Amino acid sequence: MTLKSLLLGVVSVIALSGNYSALADDVPSISEDALKVAAELRDEALKSSKGYDIVESLTTEVGPRMAGTPGDAAAVKWGVAKLEELGFDKVWTEPVTFPTWKRGIETAEVVAPYPQPLVITALGFSVGTPEDGLTAELVEFDDLAALEASEEDSAKGKIVFIKNRMKRAKDGSGYGPAVSARTRGASEAAKKGAVGILIRSIGTDSDRMAHTGVMNYEEGIKKIPAAALSAPDADLLENMLRRGKPVIVKMTIGAKQGKEYTSHNVIGEITGSEKPEEYVIIGGHLDSWDLGTGAIDDGAGIAITTAAAELIGRLPERPKRSIRVIMFANEEQGLLGGKAYAKAHKDKLDNIITAAESDFGADRIWRIDSKVKKEALPVVMEIANLLKPLGIEYGNNKAGGGPDLIPLRQLGISVFSLRQDGMDYFDYHHTPNDTLDKIDPEALDQNTAAYVVLAYIAAQMEGDFGGGFTKEQ
Amino acid sequence: MTLKSLLLGVVSVIALSGNYSALADDVPSISEDALKVAAELRDEALKSSKGYDIVESLTTEVGPRMAGTPGDAAAVKWGVAKLEELGFDKVWTEPVTFPTWKRGIETAEVVAPYPQPLVITALGFSVGTPEDGLTAELVEFDDLAALEASEEDSAKGKIVFIKNRMKRAKDGSGYGPAVSARTRGASEAAKKGAVGILIRSIGTDSDRMAHTGVMNYEEGIKKIPAAALSAPDADLLENMLRRGKPVIVKMTIGAKQGKEYTSHNVIGEITGSEKPEEYVIIGGHLDSWDLGTGAIDDGAGIAITTAAAELIGRLPERPKRSIRVIMFANEEQGLLGGKAYAKAHKDKLDNIITAAESDFGADRIWRIDSKVKKEALPVVMEIANLLKPLGIEYGNNKAGGGPDLIPLRQLGISVFSLRQDGMDYFDYHHTPNDTLDKIDPEALDQNTAAYVVLAYIAAQMEGDFGGGFTKEQ
Ligand SMILES: [Zn+2]
Ligand SMILES: [Zn+2]
């Protein structure tokens, strides 16, 4: 980006009454030298295993780090120390403040007609039951839509059981349609008179572990306790209900709201040699759910992007632009870190060349999507070309960029999505099974190799990827 | 078996100062008609799905049924009702009395240097810790042998961590070498001064669920609390210990001994038309561990053998000899049901033509082993021939017969082993993950088909399989 384009960008921000523009007047390009270095970095990444070391460190030395817990504070401390240890030029934190939620006891059992314990886990932000539990008859619905379409008192005094099954897919496309039962189920059930809700876990496994995840209460609707059943327990309830007798369930949930808490985005920078104020964002989220050790969600993303930047930092010379690794705070409970970063930096969006977050596990990347101005597509093709030996193909110019980048993306920045194979991701997602053993070190290296190429090219290119993408292209 | 051979058998029992003989003087054989009916039964079993219905019923309507719990009583009631419903000619119970054990709270955490919760489960018959837990430094050993070989005070005041990994194998051969850490670890650790023991779960999975199972305290050695860690938690401790700092763990176990309890072996008989007092035993164990619903261990065995006998009961005529399905009580905590049956029937062993227990999950049978007199091998070959279309090959004449048959086998009866593929069995064995969804209905039908052939041929054959096998052949 030239000074002229920078100035033009600033003008456009005002002109468009948005915060961003960046329609540069130069034709973006990338030098042969840069391509050569990028290929070397890529090949080096495949041999490195640095990513695995990082996620092993995070899961072993910190482990669970739910927003607002002592693990959150330990993770921030770990992040700063790790980035410093790895030789980043600048390491700092930025505050992120949010409400917190505490998990307590969470048990459930069938009381009649076939007494048996059930495996459940409370959904994030669920209220608790009375201390001695909540006992009521179960009423089942195929999915959230069926609940919504049911008559007014369809669940009066009952515990709603939503039994929809998430579909397994490489691109994770089964998640969206299924997850509304988790996020909106409680309020929809309350509207029908329910006193509690149990959903089949939003996951693709058949392990006896329930998947947690955040839910929301609709303003003005009674808050009822909400939990997820493991898949085998949901099967069990279906089998019981099929017999036609009333199924009475007792659930006891001790969850409650905590105090407001201030955590931090942890940021490490490899500072550019020519245009240090311009930077590429790569990163993941540092928080995790409390049930596992947050290996694939999102220790892997932290590890992949930190390892990629660290590799660039080992070059004899700094790249032209800066590379920032952002370890976002509290993604899980509402993208709080991403929102805080966007708010803090919204006046300098032109400095952000592009951004890509890794937050879809630890399996191999199979596709790269971009969201860039048309003039920059030749540079994207050069990147795609460098990723081909990694088994990665180019997808389209409609990239999402990752959850913590949504707030920045909505302000118009250019983003990339390095799309991981998500076939197994939802087997472990938000369960106790999200542990280090689920990570294949070689797959992690493949991810690092892809990020290092993207970050390095973006840091070295002439011109920019554009911006001001406030509408879907 | 002729009357003469029966009489000879009785004489021999006395003469050999054992309890059994059965060296019949006729050459065993099987009629063409019987082979034809057996093939029809086999093919019918493959279409039946009766086995799945039975295990679905047991896991749904009873679920966990650890010895001495209300689930145990519910299972006995279920067994009697199910056998009656399925049209068995005689259904009865025989008492089995044993000490009981109660699980309580079971939690553990790393206190330092990296505070994190751990997933554990108490081993059956473990004593509890003090109510507010037991906190001590961890000391690791590669396996039980390494612990035994260590110096006298190697674990003084510490919690022993045994980290051996069970090997996956089709024939389950990894279990034996690994399981001694579970059964004998506590006393061996106590001998070295330990205050507690945590073992890596005896299992082949990498899920965050610990595998329970029975353990024993050696007479005269201090009883210390014993629990299993899930595989990912064992990995975690190894990774922590590798860093060289003392790892302090707190474990809290509320387990304790219960009162003596009387459960029952549940027996259903298809009564023979010609020699009703002679019978073939097939069966499984009715109890389970408390963590799962006991689908593969051993609801499957109950289901397979009950379905096989029920199919024979649907023939227009009863077979010559009787077929007994035995649902053994309390296998898990020491073969109590098997021992009780052997004790109650030891004076009439000649009546038992042969026996086979299904207790290795729900996957396909791939091999049949026998333990019969040489003269009967041609009949075994006819059985093997009928099993070939099921993908089952003949193995050898050294069958074990199944855990609950050990006491009878030690008294000399003939047995068969229909060996199931155990590649995945120890992924779920003794964990919360032992649930119905782990069962493939078609694999269950293949098992039923094999048992129906064995039971029918044994009931119809001329002559017998011999007995008095008091030494390994
Ligand atoms: Zn995530
Ligand atoms: Zn068993």
mmCIF file of N, CA and C in Angstrom, chain B residues 201-291:
data_model
loop_
_atom_site.group_PDB
_atom_site.id
_atom_site.type_symbol
_atom_site.label_atom_id
_atom_site.label_comp_id
_atom_site.label_asym_id
_atom_site.label_seq_id
_atom_site.Cartn_x
_atom_site.Cartn_y
_atom_site.Cartn_z
ATOM 1 N N SER B 201 -5.911 -46.362 32.264
ATOM 2 C CA SER B 201 -7.019 -47.299 32.047
ATOM 3 C C SER B 201 -6.578 -48.492 31.210
ATOM 4 N N ILE B 202 -7.086 -49.648 31.580
ATOM 5 C CA ILE B 202 -6.858 -50.846 30.772
ATOM 6 C C ILE B 202 -7.878 -50.803 29.645
ATOM 7 N N GLY B 203 -7.459 -50.247 28.533
ATOM 8 C CA GLY B 203 -8.350 -50.052 27.394
ATOM 9 C C GLY B 203 -7.540 -49.659 26.189
ATOM 10 N N THR B 204 -8.185 -49.635 25.027
ATOM 11 C CA THR B 204 -7.463 -49.358 23.787
ATOM 12 C C THR B 204 -7.892 -48.039 23.142
ATOM 13 N N ASP B 205 -8.818 -47.336 23.773
ATOM 14 C CA ASP B 205 -9.329 -46.085 23.221
ATOM 15 C C ASP B 205 -8.455 -44.919 23.637
ATOM 16 N N SER B 206 -8.796 -43.764 23.087
ATOM 17 C CA SER B 206 -8.198 -42.532 23.564
ATOM 18 C C SER B 206 -9.320 -41.549 23.866
ATOM 19 N N ASP B 207 -10.356 -42.049 24.507
ATOM 20 C CA ASP B 207 -11.471 -41.199 24.912
ATOM 21 C C ASP B 207 -11.303 -40.808 26.368
ATOM 22 N N ARG B 208 -11.898 -39.660 26.703
ATOM 23 C CA ARG B 208 -11.704 -39.182 28.066
ATOM 24 C C ARG B 208 -12.705 -39.827 29.026
ATOM 25 N N MET B 209 -12.609 -41.151 29.071
ATOM 26 C CA MET B 209 -13.413 -41.922 29.998
ATOM 27 C C MET B 209 -12.506 -42.977 30.601
ATOM 28 N N ALA B 210 -12.590 -43.128 31.894
ATOM 29 C CA ALA B 210 -11.757 -44.118 32.562
ATOM 30 C C ALA B 210 -12.470 -45.470 32.577
ATOM 31 N N HIS B 211 -11.676 -46.530 32.551
ATOM 32 C CA HIS B 211 -12.201 -47.904 32.556
ATOM 33 C C HIS B 211 -12.144 -48.456 33.980
ATOM 34 N N THR B 212 -13.291 -48.822 34.506
ATOM 35 C CA THR B 212 -13.280 -49.464 35.805
ATOM 36 C C THR B 212 -13.001 -50.964 35.634
ATOM 37 N N GLY B 213 -13.158 -51.720 36.690
ATOM 38 C CA GLY B 213 -12.888 -53.152 36.664
ATOM 39 C C GLY B 213 -12.436 -53.550 38.053
ATOM 40 N N VAL B 214 -12.481 -54.835 38.296
ATOM 41 C CA VAL B 214 -12.257 -55.302 39.658
ATOM 42 C C VAL B 214 -10.769 -55.323 40.003
ATOM 43 N N MET B 215 -10.454 -55.098 41.278
ATOM 44 C CA MET B 215 -9.076 -55.238 41.770
ATOM 45 C C MET B 215 -9.122 -56.034 43.066
ATOM 46 N N ASN B 216 -7.958 -56.490 43.488
ATOM 47 C CA ASN B 216 -7.887 -57.286 44.714
ATOM 48 C C ASN B 216 -6.826 -56.732 45.636
ATOM 49 N N TYR B 217 -7.090 -56.792 46.909
ATOM 50 C CA TYR B 217 -6.052 -56.466 47.888
ATOM 51 C C TYR B 217 -5.426 -57.757 48.393
ATOM 52 N N GLU B 218 -4.126 -57.736 48.469
ATOM 53 C CA GLU B 218 -3.417 -58.905 48.987
ATOM 54 C C GLU B 218 -3.573 -58.933 50.505
ATOM 55 N N GLU B 219 -3.814 -60.121 51.015
ATOM 56 C CA GLU B 219 -3.980 -60.346 52.462
ATOM 57 C C GLU B 219 -2.775 -59.771 53.226
ATOM 58 N N GLY B 220 -3.070 -58.985 54.240
ATOM 59 C CA GLY B 220 -1.982 -58.509 55.094
ATOM 60 C C GLY B 220 -1.267 -57.269 54.599
ATOM 61 N N ILE B 221 -1.649 -56.787 53.432
ATOM 62 C CA ILE B 221 -1.033 -55.569 52.892
ATOM 63 C C ILE B 221 -2.016 -54.418 53.063
ATOM 64 N N LYS B 222 -1.485 -53.241 53.388
ATOM 65 C CA LYS B 222 -2.335 -52.078 53.612
ATOM 66 C C LYS B 222 -3.197 -51.792 52.368
ATOM 67 N N LYS B 223 -4.461 -51.518 52.603
ATOM 68 C CA LYS B 223 -5.359 -51.223 51.482
ATOM 69 C C LYS B 223 -5.288 -49.744 51.140
ATOM 70 N N ILE B 224 -4.873 -49.432 49.938
ATOM 71 C CA ILE B 224 -4.811 -48.019 49.509
ATOM 72 C C ILE B 224 -5.800 -47.799 48.367
ATOM 73 N N PRO B 225 -6.332 -46.585 48.256
ATOM 74 C CA PRO B 225 -7.321 -46.323 47.213
ATOM 75 C C PRO B 225 -6.724 -46.450 45.813
ATOM 76 N N ALA B 226 -7.540 -46.995 44.910
ATOM 77 C CA ALA B 226 -7.063 -47.305 43.560
ATOM 78 C C ALA B 226 -8.066 -46.829 42.524
ATOM 79 N N ALA B 227 -7.569 -46.130 41.523
ATOM 80 C CA ALA B 227 -8.448 -45.632 40.460
ATOM 81 C C ALA B 227 -7.729 -45.684 39.119
ATOM 82 N N ALA B 228 -8.533 -45.642 38.066
ATOM 83 C CA ALA B 228 -7.986 -45.602 36.707
ATOM 84 C C ALA B 228 -8.175 -44.202 36.141
ATOM 85 N N LEU B 229 -7.185 -43.766 35.384
ATOM 86 C CA LEU B 229 -7.230 -42.491 34.644
ATOM 87 C C LEU B 229 -7.670 -42.772 33.218
ATOM 88 N N SER B 230 -8.402 -41.851 32.618
ATOM 89 C CA SER B 230 -8.652 -41.995 31.182
ATOM 90 C C SER B 230 -7.317 -41.900 30.452
ATOM 91 N N ALA B 231 -7.281 -42.437 29.242
ATOM 92 C CA ALA B 231 -6.032 -42.407 28.470
ATOM 93 C C ALA B 231 -5.508 -40.977 28.273
ATOM 94 N N PRO B 232 -6.361 -40.019 27.868
ATOM 95 C CA PRO B 232 -5.833 -38.657 27.707
ATOM 96 C C PRO B 232 -5.284 -38.064 29.018
ATOM 97 N N ASP B 233 -5.870 -38.468 30.154
ATOM 98 C CA ASP B 233 -5.359 -37.963 31.429
ATOM 99 C C ASP B 233 -4.020 -38.611 31.784
ATOM 100 N N ALA B 234 -3.866 -39.872 31.425
ATOM 101 C CA ALA B 234 -2.567 -40.520 31.634
ATOM 102 C C ALA B 234 -1.505 -39.861 30.758
ATOM 103 N N ASP B 235 -1.875 -39.566 29.509
ATOM 104 C CA ASP B 235 -0.957 -38.820 28.626
ATOM 105 C C ASP B 235 -0.548 -37.499 29.285
ATOM 106 N N LEU B 236 -1.553 -36.817 29.806
ATOM 107 C CA LEU B 236 -1.324 -35.499 30.412
ATOM 108 C C LEU B 236 -0.326 -35.594 31.559
ATOM 109 N N LEU B 237 -0.509 -36.590 32.412
ATOM 110 C CA LEU B 237 0.416 -36.742 33.545
ATOM 111 C C LEU B 237 1.817 -37.073 33.062
ATOM 112 N N GLU B 238 1.900 -37.914 32.033
ATOM 113 C CA GLU B 238 3.231 -38.205 31.477
ATOM 114 C C GLU B 238 3.896 -36.927 30.978
ATOM 115 N N ASN B 239 3.118 -36.104 30.284
ATOM 116 C CA ASN B 239 3.674 -34.847 29.755
ATOM 117 C C ASN B 239 4.083 -33.896 30.872
ATOM 118 N N MET B 240 3.309 -33.878 31.945
ATOM 119 C CA MET B 240 3.688 -33.032 33.086
ATOM 120 C C MET B 240 4.960 -33.545 33.747
ATOM 121 N N LEU B 241 4.988 -34.844 33.969
ATOM 122 C CA LEU B 241 6.141 -35.426 34.667
ATOM 123 C C LEU B 241 7.426 -35.242 33.872
ATOM 124 N N ARG B 242 7.318 -35.257 32.551
ATOM 125 C CA ARG B 242 8.496 -35.096 31.691
ATOM 126 C C ARG B 242 9.190 -33.757 31.930
ATOM 127 N N ARG B 243 8.458 -32.786 32.454
ATOM 128 C CA ARG B 243 9.021 -31.454 32.699
ATOM 129 C C ARG B 243 9.905 -31.401 33.952
ATOM 130 N N GLY B 244 9.859 -32.487 34.724
ATOM 131 C CA GLY B 244 10.832 -32.610 35.808
ATOM 132 C C GLY B 244 10.445 -32.015 37.147
ATOM 133 N N LYS B 245 9.355 -31.275 37.197
ATOM 134 C CA LYS B 245 8.929 -30.736 38.495
ATOM 135 C C LYS B 245 8.044 -31.752 39.208
ATOM 136 N N PRO B 246 8.015 -31.703 40.544
ATOM 137 C CA PRO B 246 7.130 -32.623 41.261
ATOM 138 C C PRO B 246 5.678 -32.367 40.855
ATOM 139 N N VAL B 247 4.962 -33.420 40.552
ATOM 140 C CA VAL B 247 3.544 -33.310 40.195
ATOM 141 C C VAL B 247 2.725 -33.781 41.399
ATOM 142 N N ILE B 248 1.943 -32.860 41.933
ATOM 143 C CA ILE B 248 1.137 -33.156 43.123
ATOM 144 C C ILE B 248 -0.309 -33.380 42.700
ATOM 145 N N VAL B 249 -0.852 -34.506 43.098
ATOM 146 C CA VAL B 249 -2.216 -34.873 42.706
ATOM 147 C C VAL B 249 -3.077 -35.045 43.950
ATOM 148 N N LYS B 250 -4.312 -34.596 43.823
ATOM 149 C CA LYS B 250 -5.304 -34.853 44.872
ATOM 150 C C LYS B 250 -6.362 -35.796 44.312
ATOM 151 N N MET B 251 -6.607 -36.893 45.007
ATOM 152 C CA MET B 251 -7.691 -37.784 44.584
ATOM 153 C C MET B 251 -8.678 -37.955 45.730
ATOM 154 N N THR B 252 -9.951 -37.959 45.378
ATOM 155 C CA THR B 252 -11.008 -38.125 46.370
ATOM 156 C C THR B 252 -11.919 -39.253 45.914
ATOM 157 N N ILE B 253 -11.950 -40.302 46.692
ATOM 158 C CA ILE B 253 -12.739 -41.482 46.324
ATOM 159 C C ILE B 253 -13.630 -41.852 47.494
ATOM 160 N N GLY B 254 -14.913 -41.978 47.214
ATOM 161 C CA GLY B 254 -15.887 -42.286 48.274
ATOM 162 C C GLY B 254 -16.327 -43.731 48.284
ATOM 163 N N ALA B 255 -15.622 -44.584 47.541
ATOM 164 C CA ALA B 255 -16.039 -45.992 47.437
ATOM 165 C C ALA B 255 -15.931 -46.710 48.775
ATOM 166 N N LYS B 256 -16.779 -47.714 48.944
ATOM 167 C CA LYS B 256 -16.688 -48.527 50.160
ATOM 168 C C LYS B 256 -17.385 -49.874 49.973
ATOM 169 N N GLN B 257 -17.104 -50.758 50.886
ATOM 170 C CA GLN B 257 -17.779 -52.064 50.894
ATOM 171 C C GLN B 257 -19.244 -51.886 51.262
ATOM 172 N N GLY B 258 -20.106 -52.698 50.670
ATOM 173 C CA GLY B 258 -21.514 -52.719 51.072
ATOM 174 C C GLY B 258 -21.811 -53.982 51.863
ATOM 175 N N LYS B 259 -23.083 -54.278 51.987
ATOM 176 C CA LYS B 259 -23.496 -55.496 52.702
ATOM 177 C C LYS B 259 -23.447 -56.704 51.777
ATOM 178 N N GLU B 260 -23.498 -57.858 52.355
ATOM 179 C CA GLU B 260 -23.634 -59.076 51.554
ATOM 180 C C GLU B 260 -24.978 -59.035 50.846
ATOM 181 N N TYR B 261 -25.015 -59.579 49.654
ATOM 182 C CA TYR B 261 -26.232 -59.481 48.845
ATOM 183 C C TYR B 261 -26.474 -60.820 48.155
ATOM 184 N N THR B 262 -27.733 -61.150 48.000
ATOM 185 C CA THR B 262 -28.059 -62.363 47.252
ATOM 186 C C THR B 262 -28.772 -61.990 45.962
ATOM 187 N N SER B 263 -28.081 -62.255 44.848
ATOM 188 C CA SER B 263 -28.698 -62.083 43.536
ATOM 189 C C SER B 263 -29.030 -63.479 43.001
ATOM 190 N N HIS B 264 -29.284 -63.577 41.722
ATOM 191 C CA HIS B 264 -29.680 -64.876 41.175
ATOM 192 C C HIS B 264 -29.143 -65.094 39.772
ATOM 193 N N ASN B 265 -28.705 -66.317 39.509
ATOM 194 C CA ASN B 265 -28.562 -66.745 38.129
ATOM 195 C C ASN B 265 -29.978 -66.948 37.589
ATOM 196 N N VAL B 266 -30.231 -66.450 36.401
ATOM 197 C CA VAL B 266 -31.548 -66.620 35.792
ATOM 198 C C VAL B 266 -31.408 -67.649 34.673
ATOM 199 N N ILE B 267 -32.230 -68.661 34.705
ATOM 200 C CA ILE B 267 -32.063 -69.783 33.783
ATOM 201 C C ILE B 267 -33.366 -70.043 33.027
ATOM 202 N N GLY B 268 -33.227 -70.155 31.728
ATOM 203 C CA GLY B 268 -34.380 -70.494 30.902
ATOM 204 C C GLY B 268 -34.067 -71.761 30.130
ATOM 205 N N GLU B 269 -35.009 -72.672 30.083
ATOM 206 C CA GLU B 269 -34.739 -73.948 29.427
ATOM 207 C C GLU B 269 -35.735 -74.215 28.310
ATOM 208 N N ILE B 270 -35.197 -74.642 27.176
ATOM 209 C CA ILE B 270 -35.984 -75.297 26.131
ATOM 210 C C ILE B 270 -35.796 -76.778 26.448
ATOM 211 N N THR B 271 -36.844 -77.419 26.889
ATOM 212 C CA THR B 271 -36.700 -78.771 27.446
ATOM 213 C C THR B 271 -36.686 -79.837 26.348
ATOM 214 N N GLY B 272 -35.687 -80.693 26.415
ATOM 215 C CA GLY B 272 -35.492 -81.726 25.406
ATOM 216 C C GLY B 272 -36.625 -82.743 25.358
ATOM 217 N N SER B 273 -36.815 -83.357 24.186
ATOM 218 C CA SER B 273 -37.917 -84.303 24.003
ATOM 219 C C SER B 273 -37.514 -85.731 24.338
ATOM 220 N N GLU B 274 -36.222 -86.052 24.172
ATOM 221 C CA GLU B 274 -35.808 -87.439 24.404
ATOM 222 C C GLU B 274 -34.982 -87.604 25.667
ATOM 223 N N LYS B 275 -34.060 -86.659 25.881
ATOM 224 C CA LYS B 275 -33.182 -86.744 27.052
ATOM 225 C C LYS B 275 -33.216 -85.398 27.767
ATOM 226 N N PRO B 276 -34.345 -85.076 28.341
ATOM 227 C CA PRO B 276 -34.509 -83.722 28.898
ATOM 228 C C PRO B 276 -33.510 -83.399 30.001
ATOM 229 N N GLU B 277 -32.997 -84.419 30.690
ATOM 230 C CA GLU B 277 -32.068 -84.147 31.795
ATOM 231 C C GLU B 277 -30.683 -83.771 31.280
ATOM 232 N N GLU B 278 -30.386 -84.122 30.032
ATOM 233 C CA GLU B 278 -29.110 -83.715 29.445
ATOM 234 C C GLU B 278 -29.303 -82.339 28.803
ATOM 235 N N TYR B 279 -28.271 -81.492 28.914
ATOM 236 C CA TYR B 279 -28.489 -80.144 28.391
ATOM 237 C C TYR B 279 -27.208 -79.466 27.919
ATOM 238 N N VAL B 280 -27.428 -78.543 27.042
ATOM 239 C CA VAL B 280 -26.378 -77.680 26.496
ATOM 240 C C VAL B 280 -26.509 -76.334 27.208
ATOM 241 N N ILE B 281 -25.379 -75.793 27.674
ATOM 242 C CA ILE B 281 -25.407 -74.456 28.286
ATOM 243 C C ILE B 281 -24.940 -73.413 27.277
ATOM 244 N N ILE B 282 -25.752 -72.398 27.084
ATOM 245 C CA ILE B 282 -25.259 -71.174 26.437
ATOM 246 C C ILE B 282 -25.685 -70.015 27.334
ATOM 247 N N GLY B 283 -24.989 -68.906 27.235
ATOM 248 C CA GLY B 283 -25.382 -67.791 28.098
ATOM 249 C C GLY B 283 -24.372 -66.662 28.095
ATOM 250 N N GLY B 284 -24.609 -65.761 29.005
ATOM 251 C CA GLY B 284 -23.742 -64.598 29.208
ATOM 252 C C GLY B 284 -23.924 -64.160 30.643
ATOM 253 N N HIS B 285 -23.360 -63.003 30.989
ATOM 254 C CA HIS B 285 -23.606 -62.573 32.362
ATOM 255 C C HIS B 285 -24.560 -61.378 32.380
ATOM 256 N N LEU B 286 -25.433 -61.419 33.367
ATOM 257 C CA LEU B 286 -26.517 -60.446 33.445
ATOM 258 C C LEU B 286 -26.068 -59.157 34.117
ATOM 259 N N ASP B 287 -25.094 -59.247 34.996
ATOM 260 C CA ASP B 287 -24.616 -58.028 35.659
ATOM 261 C C ASP B 287 -23.760 -57.206 34.690
ATOM 262 N N SER B 288 -23.532 -55.972 35.044
ATOM 263 C CA SER B 288 -22.639 -55.106 34.259
ATOM 264 C C SER B 288 -21.904 -54.214 35.245
ATOM 265 N N TRP B 289 -20.978 -53.436 34.740
ATOM 266 C CA TRP B 289 -20.462 -52.353 35.559
ATOM 267 C C TRP B 289 -21.505 -51.238 35.572
ATOM 268 N N ASP B 290 -21.300 -50.291 36.459
ATOM 269 C CA ASP B 290 -22.309 -49.261 36.690
ATOM 270 C C ASP B 290 -22.181 -48.060 35.765
ATOM 271 N N LEU B 291 -21.049 -47.939 35.064
ATOM 272 C CA LEU B 291 -20.801 -46.696 34.339
ATOM 273 C C LEU B 291 -21.585 -46.596 33.033
#
